XYZ file of C-alpha atoms in Angstrom:
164
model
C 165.584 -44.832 60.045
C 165.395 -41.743 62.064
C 167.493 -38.486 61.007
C 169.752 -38.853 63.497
C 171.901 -40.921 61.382
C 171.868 -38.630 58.002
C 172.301 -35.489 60.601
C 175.900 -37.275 61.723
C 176.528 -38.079 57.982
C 176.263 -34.526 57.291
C 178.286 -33.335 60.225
C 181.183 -35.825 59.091
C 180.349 -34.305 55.359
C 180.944 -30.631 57.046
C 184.028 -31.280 59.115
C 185.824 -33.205 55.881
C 185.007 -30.011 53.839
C 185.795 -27.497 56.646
C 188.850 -29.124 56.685
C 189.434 -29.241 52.539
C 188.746 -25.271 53.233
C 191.780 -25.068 55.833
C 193.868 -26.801 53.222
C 192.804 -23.992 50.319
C 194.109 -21.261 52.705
C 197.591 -23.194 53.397
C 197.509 -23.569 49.169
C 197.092 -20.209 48.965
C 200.150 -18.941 51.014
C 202.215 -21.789 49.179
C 201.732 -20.513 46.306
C 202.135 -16.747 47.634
C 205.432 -17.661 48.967
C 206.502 -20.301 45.988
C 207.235 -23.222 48.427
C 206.504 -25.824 45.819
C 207.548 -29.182 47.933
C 205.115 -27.419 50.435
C 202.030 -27.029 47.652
C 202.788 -30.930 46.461
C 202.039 -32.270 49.912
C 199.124 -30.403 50.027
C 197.754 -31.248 46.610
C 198.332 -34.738 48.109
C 196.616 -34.005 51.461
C 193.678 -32.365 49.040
C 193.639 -35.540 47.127
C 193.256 -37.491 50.213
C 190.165 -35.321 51.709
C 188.205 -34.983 48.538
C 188.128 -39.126 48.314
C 187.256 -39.178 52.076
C 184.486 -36.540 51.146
C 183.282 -38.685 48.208
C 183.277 -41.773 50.300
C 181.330 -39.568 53.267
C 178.867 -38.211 50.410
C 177.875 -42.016 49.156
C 177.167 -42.831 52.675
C 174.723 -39.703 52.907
C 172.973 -40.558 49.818
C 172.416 -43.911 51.537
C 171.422 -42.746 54.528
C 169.131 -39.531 52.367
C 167.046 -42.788 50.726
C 166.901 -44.939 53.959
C 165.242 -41.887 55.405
C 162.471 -40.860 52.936
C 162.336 -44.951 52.681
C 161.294 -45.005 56.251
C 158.611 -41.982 55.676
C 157.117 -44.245 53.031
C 158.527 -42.469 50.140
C 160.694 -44.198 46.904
C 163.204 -42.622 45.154
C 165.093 -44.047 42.193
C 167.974 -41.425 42.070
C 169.668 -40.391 45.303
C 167.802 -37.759 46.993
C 168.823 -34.641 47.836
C 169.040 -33.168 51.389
C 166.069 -30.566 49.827
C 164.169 -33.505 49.267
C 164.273 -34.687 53.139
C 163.845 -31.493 54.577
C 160.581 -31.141 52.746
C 159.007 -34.753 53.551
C 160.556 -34.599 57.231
C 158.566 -33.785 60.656
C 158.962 -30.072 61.838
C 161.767 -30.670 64.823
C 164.136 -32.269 61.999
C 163.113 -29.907 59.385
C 164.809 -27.298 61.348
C 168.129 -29.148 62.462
C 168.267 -30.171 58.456
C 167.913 -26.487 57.377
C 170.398 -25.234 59.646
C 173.005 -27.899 58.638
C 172.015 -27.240 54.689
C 172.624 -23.555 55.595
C 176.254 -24.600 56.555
C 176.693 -27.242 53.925
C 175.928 -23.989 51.421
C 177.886 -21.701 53.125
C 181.166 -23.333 53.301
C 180.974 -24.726 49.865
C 180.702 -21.468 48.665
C 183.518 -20.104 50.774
C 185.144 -23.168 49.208
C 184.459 -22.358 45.700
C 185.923 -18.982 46.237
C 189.083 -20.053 47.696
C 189.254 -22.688 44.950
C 188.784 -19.495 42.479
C 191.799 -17.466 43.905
C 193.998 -20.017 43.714
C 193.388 -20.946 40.227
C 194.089 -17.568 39.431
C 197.011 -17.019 41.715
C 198.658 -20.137 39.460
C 197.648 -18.732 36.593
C 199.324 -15.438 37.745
C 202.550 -17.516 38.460
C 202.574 -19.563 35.277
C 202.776 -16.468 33.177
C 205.452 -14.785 35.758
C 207.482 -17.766 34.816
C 206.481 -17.662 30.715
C 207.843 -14.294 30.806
C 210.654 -14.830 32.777
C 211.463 -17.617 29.900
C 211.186 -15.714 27.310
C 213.055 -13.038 28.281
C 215.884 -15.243 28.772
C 215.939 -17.292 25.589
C 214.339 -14.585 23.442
C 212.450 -16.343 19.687
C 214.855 -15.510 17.191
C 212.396 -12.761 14.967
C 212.979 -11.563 11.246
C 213.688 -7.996 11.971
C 214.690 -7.376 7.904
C 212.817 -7.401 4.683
C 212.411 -10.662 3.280
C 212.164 -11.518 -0.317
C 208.380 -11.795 -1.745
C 209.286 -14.825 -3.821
C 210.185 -16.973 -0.399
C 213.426 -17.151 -0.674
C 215.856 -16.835 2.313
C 219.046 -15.833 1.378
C 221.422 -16.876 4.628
C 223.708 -14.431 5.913
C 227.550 -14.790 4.661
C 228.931 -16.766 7.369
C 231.988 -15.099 10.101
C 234.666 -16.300 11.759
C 236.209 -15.222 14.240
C 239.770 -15.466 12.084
C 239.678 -13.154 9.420
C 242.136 -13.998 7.161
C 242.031 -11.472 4.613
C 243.776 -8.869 6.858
């Protein structure tokens, strides 16, 4: 098996995550502007890309053991694209690099993106806690309580007062 094939696997493996990165940056303005049907179809799109991505990642570990199989080497776990670059000849070495290079970069661009939108939910989440609470306030003992434990309950009003 020449590296040809794991070289395409990776360039599939680059596009799907190039294009999970293009879906982070639509996430993030969602939840900037708070269109929530928006952020559901993209959580669904996201869903969709990171199973294509697994299924695309399988297929390079396949084609990562085919290759070192074919330069004579065994590997009982999946290698790593590390692994090839070191056993492979010179003029692949340097196409594998450069595509690791990539693989690295956008992941971490990835990661990042990932990271700010975690945070911009968290952000919202306790916008909307506050908001709550500020609206149906927790009912708090404001007076001096008894130290025995006993609650005495206020004398009940109407809004008839009969007495007069």
């Amino acid at each position: 098996m020449s590296a040809s094939t794991l070289i395409a696997t990776l360039e599939k493996l680059y596009k799907l995550n190039k294009s999970l990165l293009d879906l982070s940056v639509r996430k993030t303005d969602a939840v900037k502007s708070g269109d929530m049907k928006g952020l559901d179809e993209l959580l669904k799109d996201e869903q969709k890309h990171i199973a294509a991505i697994n299924t695309v990642e399988n297929e390079r570990q396949r084609h990562s053991a085919g290759y070192l199989t074919s330069l004579g080497l065994l590997t009982e776990e999946p290698p790593t694209l590390s692994q090839c670059i070191e056993y492979s000849e010179p003029d692949d070495q340097a196409v594998l690099l450069d595509w690791q290079s990539k693989m690295t970069e956008l992941i971490n661009r990835l990661k990042e993106r990932n990271e700010l939108n975690q945070k911009l939910v968290y952000q919202s989440l306790q916008f909307v806690n506050m908001n709550l609470s500020i609206m149906h306030p927790q009912d708090q003992q404001t007076t001096y309580a008894r130290p025995n434990g006993e609650k005495k309950s206020p004398p009940q009003r109407s809004l008839f007062d009969s007495q007069a």
